[in-house]
Amino acid sequence: MSAYLDNAATSWPKPETVYQAVDHFMREVGATPGRGGHRREEEAARIADEARAALAELFHAPDPNGVAFTMNATQAINMALKGLLKAGDHVITSSIEHNALWRPLKALERRGVAVTAVPCTRSGALDPAEVEAAIRPSTRLIALLHASNVLGTILPVAKIGALAHRRGIPFLVDAAQTVGAYPIDMQAMHIDLLAFPGHKGLFGPHGTGGLVVRPGIVLETWIEGGSGTESAPETMPESLPLRLEAGTQNAAGIAGLLAGVRFVLEQGVEKIRQHEMGLTALLIEALRGTQGLTILGPEDSAQRTAVVSVNIEGYVPDQLAMVLDQVFDIATRAGLHCAPQAHRTAGTLEVGALRFSPGYFNTADEIHEAAEALKSIL
Ligand SMILES: Cc1ncc(COP(=O)(O)O)c(C=O)c1O
């Protein structure tokens, strides 16, 4: 038996309908939305619009036209941060951010933006009161991940969204680890900007993702170019999503993403979460008590996603991942997981961790096998 337990990086396998949608688009549709006066273009545009509508439904977004496609969550986060912040502005974030948010903030800091990273506990808990206490008159944005890709910790975004809303500060959420597997309601959670990957919990292909922008939020463009329509002016259109989608988009990927989002809507986020959290609980139970093994993140499973990172005294996580892969055909991820801030917070910056991230298509047998494999290596 083998097991793919690296779904926090990219989900695999995909639902059958996703493979079919990409294949169908490439063979039978072929055209680019907004580029062409023919029926193929109309079909391509219809698919992209249906994908926006399905995403808006999933996230309770106020307007499907606010869904701008990107290559991944990183581009979406950059688009939001660099579209909103300028020298003299202040932004609040957390101490467990992924480099997708942390590095652009560090780049902005070099250009005169002030950054406060509110400390989380070792297990990743963030106190909304501390976020509120960090607000200054110049605070222009609160930008947080929804859940940590290292610790699995879910941040209290609804509470922080409410306080951001009360104080009139836009709120950006990096939902890379929660989309499709944890309920997201942009309106109830007061999220103004939602960055999401298409290739993780939404089961889309690589090279898909997007930024959902609440009407009323105006972003400076980060990239300019052809928009298909509204071509005469020398500046990018004001209207969304055209303003943020310069150049030909990954139309075949978006067709696959639409199939992935439909799969999530059909199954239901609650069912997906229950399955993934069942597997997570099994894994934690099977590993707990192993000599020298520490499980990172919160004790309470209601506070976490399907990410189980472990450290084992005397072992290098990268070597464990290599043996799991090469001897047992079990795919995990070791090291810093592009999130040194989270490892610094957890006290694991020196050595990193070994991460198991079960997904919707994993089974209890695979989880038992992975736990047994790790124990047999030890
Ligand atoms: C919390 C978090 N943010 C952002 C990203 C970046 O996502 P992408 O690879 O789609 O740019 C990841 C990817 O692992 C992540 O876990």
Coordinates of C-alpha atoms and ligand atoms in Angstrom, one line a residue:
M1 CA 0.0 0.0 0.0
S2 CA 1.1 3.6 -0.5
A3 CA -0.3 6.9 0.7
Y4 CA -0.2 10.5 -0.4
L5 CA -0.2 12.5 2.8
D6 CA 0.9 15.9 1.5
N7 CA -2.4 17.5 0.8
A8 CA -1.5 20.7 2.6
A9 CA 1.0 21.3 -0.3
T10 CA -1.3 20.3 -3.1
S11 CA -4.3 17.9 -3.0
W12 CA -4.0 14.6 -4.9
P13 CA -5.7 12.7 -6.4
K14 CA -8.4 15.0 -7.8
P15 CA -12.1 14.0 -8.4
E16 CA -12.5 12.3 -11.7
T17 CA -14.6 15.2 -13.0
V18 CA -11.6 17.6 -12.6
Y19 CA -9.5 15.5 -15.0
Q20 CA -12.4 15.3 -17.4
A21 CA -13.1 19.1 -17.3
V22 CA -9.5 20.0 -18.1
D23 CA -9.3 17.4 -20.9
H24 CA -12.7 18.6 -22.3
F25 CA -11.7 22.2 -22.2
M26 CA -8.4 21.6 -24.0
R27 CA -9.8 19.4 -26.7
E28 CA -13.3 20.8 -27.2
V29 CA -13.3 24.5 -26.1
G30 CA -9.8 25.8 -26.5
A31 CA -10.5 29.5 -26.7
T32 CA -9.7 32.3 -24.2
P33 CA -12.4 34.1 -22.3
G34 CA -12.8 37.7 -23.5
R35 CA -10.6 37.1 -26.6
G36 CA -12.5 36.2 -29.7
G37 CA -15.8 36.8 -31.4
H38 CA -17.0 33.2 -31.7
R39 CA -18.9 30.5 -29.9
R40 CA -15.8 28.9 -28.5
E41 CA -14.9 32.1 -26.7
E42 CA -18.5 32.3 -25.4
E43 CA -18.2 28.8 -24.0
A44 CA -14.8 29.6 -22.4
A45 CA -16.2 32.8 -20.8
R46 CA -19.3 30.9 -19.6
I47 CA -17.0 28.4 -17.8
A48 CA -14.9 31.2 -16.2
D49 CA -18.1 33.0 -15.0
E50 CA -19.6 29.7 -13.6
A51 CA -16.4 29.2 -11.7
R52 CA -16.6 32.7 -10.2
A53 CA -20.3 32.0 -9.3
A54 CA -19.4 28.7 -7.7
L55 CA -16.6 30.2 -5.7
A56 CA -18.8 33.1 -4.6
E57 CA -21.4 30.6 -3.4
L58 CA -18.8 28.6 -1.5
F59 CA -17.3 31.6 0.2
H60 CA -20.5 33.6 0.6
A61 CA -18.8 36.4 -1.4
P62 CA -20.9 39.5 -1.9
D63 CA -20.3 39.6 -5.7
P64 CA -19.0 36.9 -8.1
N65 CA -17.3 39.6 -10.2
G66 CA -15.1 40.2 -7.2
V67 CA -13.4 36.8 -7.9
A68 CA -10.1 37.5 -9.8
F69 CA -8.2 34.4 -10.9
T70 CA -4.5 34.1 -10.2
M71 CA -1.9 31.3 -10.5
N72 CA -1.9 30.5 -6.8
A73 CA -2.6 31.9 -3.3
T74 CA 0.8 33.7 -3.3
Q75 CA -0.1 35.8 -6.3
A76 CA -3.4 36.7 -4.7
I77 CA -1.8 37.7 -1.4
N78 CA 0.8 39.9 -3.2
M79 CA -2.0 41.4 -5.3
A80 CA -3.9 42.4 -2.1
L81 CA -0.9 43.6 -0.1
K82 CA 0.8 45.6 -2.8
G83 CA -2.5 46.9 -4.2
L84 CA -3.5 48.4 -0.8
L85 CA -0.4 49.3 1.2
K86 CA 1.9 52.3 0.6
A87 CA 4.7 54.0 2.5
G88 CA 3.5 55.3 5.9
D89 CA 0.8 52.7 6.2
H90 CA 0.8 50.2 9.1
V91 CA -0.3 46.5 8.8
I92 CA -1.0 43.9 11.5
T93 CA -0.3 40.2 11.0
S94 CA 0.6 37.2 13.1
S95 CA 3.8 35.4 14.1
I96 CA 2.9 32.2 12.2
E97 CA 2.5 33.4 8.7
H98 CA 3.6 31.5 5.6
N99 CA 6.3 33.1 3.4
A100 CA 3.5 33.8 0.9
L101 CA 2.4 36.7 3.2
W102 CA 5.5 37.3 5.3
R103 CA 8.0 37.9 2.4
P104 CA 5.8 40.4 0.6
L105 CA 5.3 42.2 3.9
K106 CA 9.0 42.3 4.5
A107 CA 9.5 43.7 1.0
L108 CA 6.9 46.3 1.7
E109 CA 8.6 47.1 5.0
R110 CA 11.7 48.0 3.0
R111 CA 9.5 50.5 1.1
G112 CA 8.3 52.2 4.3
V113 CA 5.3 50.2 5.4
A114 CA 5.3 49.4 9.2
V115 CA 4.6 45.8 10.1
T116 CA 3.4 44.4 13.5
A117 CA 3.4 40.7 13.9
V118 CA 1.3 39.9 16.9
P119 CA 2.8 36.9 18.7
C120 CA 1.0 33.6 18.8
T121 CA 1.5 30.9 21.5
R122 CA 3.7 28.0 20.8
S123 CA 0.7 26.0 19.5
G124 CA -0.3 29.0 17.3
A125 CA -3.2 30.5 19.3
L126 CA -3.8 34.2 18.6
D127 CA -5.6 36.5 21.0
P128 CA -8.0 38.9 19.2
A129 CA -7.5 41.4 22.1
E130 CA -3.8 41.6 21.2
V131 CA -4.6 42.3 17.6
E132 CA -6.9 45.1 18.7
A133 CA -4.2 46.5 21.0
A134 CA -1.8 46.7 18.0
I135 CA -4.1 49.0 16.0
R136 CA -2.7 52.5 15.3
P137 CA -4.2 55.5 13.6
S138 CA -2.1 54.5 10.5
T139 CA -3.3 50.8 10.4
R140 CA -4.5 50.2 6.9
L141 CA -4.9 46.5 6.9
I142 CA -5.1 43.4 9.1
A143 CA -3.7 40.4 7.2
L144 CA -3.8 36.9 8.6
L145 CA -3.7 33.2 7.6
H146 CA -6.9 31.3 8.4
A147 CA -5.0 28.2 9.5
S148 CA -1.3 27.4 9.9
N149 CA 0.2 25.0 7.4
V150 CA 2.7 23.9 10.1
L151 CA 0.7 23.8 13.3
G152 CA -2.8 23.2 11.9
T153 CA -4.1 25.9 14.2
I154 CA -7.2 27.8 13.1
L155 CA -7.1 31.5 13.9
P156 CA -10.2 33.2 15.2
V157 CA -10.9 35.1 11.9
A158 CA -14.6 35.8 12.6
K159 CA -13.7 37.6 15.9
I160 CA -10.8 39.5 14.3
G161 CA -13.0 40.3 11.2
A162 CA -15.6 41.8 13.5
L163 CA -13.2 44.0 15.3
A164 CA -11.5 45.1 12.0
H165 CA -15.0 45.9 10.7
R166 CA -15.8 47.9 13.8
R167 CA -12.6 49.9 13.5
G168 CA -13.0 50.4 9.8
I169 CA -9.8 48.5 8.8
P170 CA -9.8 46.2 5.8
F171 CA -9.2 42.5 6.5
L172 CA -7.3 40.1 4.3
V173 CA -7.4 36.4 5.0
D174 CA -5.0 33.8 3.5
A175 CA -7.3 30.8 3.3
A176 CA -4.7 28.4 1.7
Q177 CA -5.2 25.8 4.4
T178 CA -9.0 26.1 4.9
V179 CA -10.7 26.4 1.5
G180 CA -13.0 23.4 0.9
A181 CA -12.3 21.9 4.3
Y182 CA -13.6 24.5 6.7
P183 CA -16.6 26.8 6.4
I184 CA -15.8 30.3 5.1
D185 CA -18.4 33.0 5.1
M186 CA -16.8 36.3 3.9
Q187 CA -19.8 38.3 5.0
A188 CA -20.4 36.8 8.4
M189 CA -16.6 36.8 9.0
H190 CA -16.2 40.4 7.7
I191 CA -13.5 39.4 5.3
D192 CA -12.8 42.1 2.7
L193 CA -10.1 40.2 0.7
L194 CA -9.9 36.4 0.6
A195 CA -6.8 34.8 -1.0
F196 CA -7.2 31.2 -2.0
P197 CA -5.3 28.4 -3.9
G198 CA -7.3 26.4 -6.4
H199 CA -4.9 23.4 -6.2
K200 CA -5.4 22.4 -2.5
G201 CA -8.8 21.9 -0.9
L202 CA -10.7 23.0 -4.0
F203 CA -9.2 20.1 -6.0
G204 CA -8.3 22.3 -9.0
P205 CA -5.1 21.8 -11.1
H206 CA -1.8 23.5 -10.4
G207 CA -1.7 27.1 -11.5
T208 CA -5.1 28.0 -10.1
G209 CA -6.1 30.3 -7.3
G210 CA -7.6 33.7 -6.8
L211 CA -8.4 36.8 -4.8
V212 CA -12.0 37.6 -3.8
V213 CA -12.5 41.3 -3.4
R214 CA -15.4 42.9 -1.6
P215 CA -17.1 45.6 -3.6
G216 CA -15.8 49.0 -2.5
I217 CA -12.2 47.9 -1.9
V218 CA -10.0 49.5 -4.7
L219 CA -6.7 47.9 -5.3
E220 CA -3.8 49.4 -7.3
T221 CA -2.9 47.1 -10.1
W222 CA 0.2 44.9 -9.6
I223 CA 0.4 43.9 -13.3
E224 CA -1.0 45.7 -16.4
G225 CA -1.8 44.4 -19.9
G226 CA -4.6 43.2 -22.1
S227 CA -8.0 42.8 -20.5
G228 CA -9.9 41.4 -23.6
T229 CA -12.6 44.1 -23.4
E230 CA -12.5 47.8 -22.3
S231 CA -9.3 48.0 -24.4
A232 CA -9.2 51.7 -25.5
P233 CA -7.9 53.4 -22.3
E234 CA -4.2 53.4 -21.4
T235 CA -5.0 52.3 -17.9
M236 CA -6.5 49.0 -16.6
P237 CA -10.3 49.0 -16.3
E238 CA -11.8 50.0 -13.0
S239 CA -14.2 47.1 -13.0
L240 CA -13.6 43.7 -11.4
P241 CA -12.4 41.1 -12.3
L242 CA -10.9 42.7 -15.4
R243 CA -8.8 45.2 -13.4
L244 CA -6.8 42.3 -11.8
E245 CA -6.6 39.8 -14.6
A246 CA -4.2 41.2 -17.2
G247 CA -3.2 38.7 -19.9
T248 CA -4.5 35.3 -20.9
Q249 CA -5.6 33.3 -17.8
N250 CA -5.2 29.6 -17.1
A251 CA -8.6 28.9 -18.7
A252 CA -8.2 25.1 -18.8
G253 CA -7.1 25.2 -15.1
I254 CA -10.2 27.3 -14.3
A255 CA -12.4 24.7 -16.0
G256 CA -10.8 22.1 -13.7
L257 CA -11.2 24.3 -10.7
L258 CA -14.9 24.8 -11.5
A259 CA -15.3 21.0 -11.4
G260 CA -13.4 20.9 -8.1
V261 CA -15.5 23.5 -6.5
R262 CA -18.7 21.8 -7.7
F263 CA -17.4 18.6 -6.1
V264 CA -16.8 20.4 -2.8
L265 CA -20.3 22.0 -3.0
E266 CA -21.9 18.6 -3.7
Q267 CA -20.0 16.7 -0.9
G268 CA -20.4 19.7 1.5
V269 CA -17.6 21.3 3.4
E270 CA -18.9 19.8 6.7
K271 CA -18.6 16.2 5.4
I272 CA -15.1 16.9 4.0
R273 CA -14.0 18.4 7.3
Q274 CA -15.5 15.5 9.3
H275 CA -13.6 12.9 7.1
E276 CA -10.3 14.8 7.3
M277 CA -10.6 15.4 11.0
G278 CA -11.5 11.8 11.6
L279 CA -8.2 10.8 9.9
T280 CA -6.3 13.4 11.8
A281 CA -7.6 12.2 15.1
L282 CA -6.7 8.6 14.1
L283 CA -3.2 9.7 13.3
I284 CA -2.7 11.6 16.5
E285 CA -4.0 8.7 18.5
A286 CA -1.7 6.3 16.8
L287 CA 1.3 8.5 17.2
R288 CA 0.7 9.7 20.8
G289 CA 2.9 8.1 23.3
T290 CA 5.7 7.2 20.8
Q291 CA 8.9 7.8 22.7
G292 CA 10.5 11.2 22.0
L293 CA 7.7 12.3 19.7
T294 CA 6.1 15.7 20.0
I295 CA 3.0 16.7 18.1
L296 CA 3.0 20.4 17.2
G297 CA -0.2 22.5 17.4
P298 CA -3.2 22.7 19.6
E299 CA -4.5 19.8 21.7
D300 CA -8.1 20.5 20.9
S301 CA -9.0 19.1 17.5
A302 CA -11.8 21.6 17.0
Q303 CA -9.0 24.2 16.8
R304 CA -7.1 22.5 14.0
T305 CA -7.1 21.5 10.4
A306 CA -5.9 18.1 8.9
V307 CA -2.2 18.9 9.5
V308 CA -0.1 16.8 11.9
S309 CA 3.5 18.0 12.3
V310 CA 5.8 16.0 14.5
N311 CA 9.3 16.2 15.9
I312 CA 11.1 13.1 17.2
E313 CA 14.1 13.5 19.4
G314 CA 17.3 12.3 17.8
Y315 CA 15.8 12.2 14.3
V316 CA 16.1 14.6 11.3
P317 CA 12.7 15.2 9.8
D318 CA 14.0 15.2 6.2
Q319 CA 15.6 11.8 6.7
L320 CA 12.3 10.4 8.1
A321 CA 10.4 11.8 5.1
M322 CA 12.9 10.2 2.7
V323 CA 12.7 6.8 4.3
L324 CA 8.9 7.0 4.4
D325 CA 8.9 7.8 0.7
Q326 CA 11.5 5.4 -0.5
V327 CA 10.8 2.4 1.6
F328 CA 7.1 2.7 2.3
D329 CA 5.9 4.9 -0.6
I330 CA 4.3 7.3 1.9
A331 CA 4.5 11.0 0.8
T332 CA 4.9 13.6 3.6
R333 CA 6.7 16.9 3.8
A334 CA 9.6 17.8 6.1
G335 CA 11.6 20.9 6.8
L336 CA 10.3 24.4 7.4
H337 CA 7.3 24.2 5.0
C338 CA 7.9 27.7 3.7
A339 CA 6.9 29.0 7.1
P340 CA 9.9 29.7 9.2
Q341 CA 7.8 32.2 11.3
A342 CA 5.6 29.4 12.4
H343 CA 8.5 27.2 13.3
R344 CA 10.2 30.0 15.2
T345 CA 6.9 30.4 17.2
A346 CA 6.7 26.7 17.9
G347 CA 10.4 26.5 18.8
T348 CA 11.3 24.2 15.9
L349 CA 13.2 26.6 13.6
E350 CA 16.4 24.7 14.0
V351 CA 15.2 21.3 12.9
G352 CA 11.8 21.9 11.3
A353 CA 9.3 19.1 11.5
L354 CA 7.8 16.1 9.7
R355 CA 4.3 16.9 8.4
F356 CA 1.5 14.5 7.6
S357 CA -1.5 16.2 5.9
P358 CA -4.4 13.8 5.1
G359 CA -7.0 14.7 2.5
Y360 CA -10.5 13.7 1.5
F361 CA -9.3 10.8 -0.5
N362 CA -7.2 9.2 2.2
T363 CA -8.5 6.2 4.1
A364 CA -8.1 5.0 7.7
D365 CA -6.0 2.1 6.5
E366 CA -3.5 4.5 5.0
I367 CA -3.3 6.4 8.2
H368 CA -2.6 3.3 10.2
E369 CA 0.0 2.3 7.7
A370 CA 1.7 5.6 7.9
A371 CA 1.8 5.5 11.7
E372 CA 3.2 2.0 11.7
A373 CA 5.8 2.9 9.1
L374 CA 7.0 5.8 11.2
K375 CA 7.2 3.6 14.3
S376 CA 9.0 0.9 12.5
I377 CA 11.7 3.4 11.3
L378 CA 12.1 4.6 14.9
Ligands
LIG1 C1 -0.9 29.1 4.8 C2 -0.4 29.2 3.4 N1 -0.4 30.3 2.7 C3 -0.1 30.4 1.4 C4 0.4 29.3 0.7 C5 0.8 29.5 -0.7 O1 -0.1 28.9 -1.6 P1 0.3 28.7 -3.1 O2 1.3 27.7 -3.2 O3 -1.0 28.4 -3.8 O4 0.8 30.1 -3.5 C6 0.4 28.1 1.4 C7 0.9 26.9 0.7 O5 1.3 25.9 1.2 C8 0.0 28.0 2.7 O6 0.0 26.9 3.4

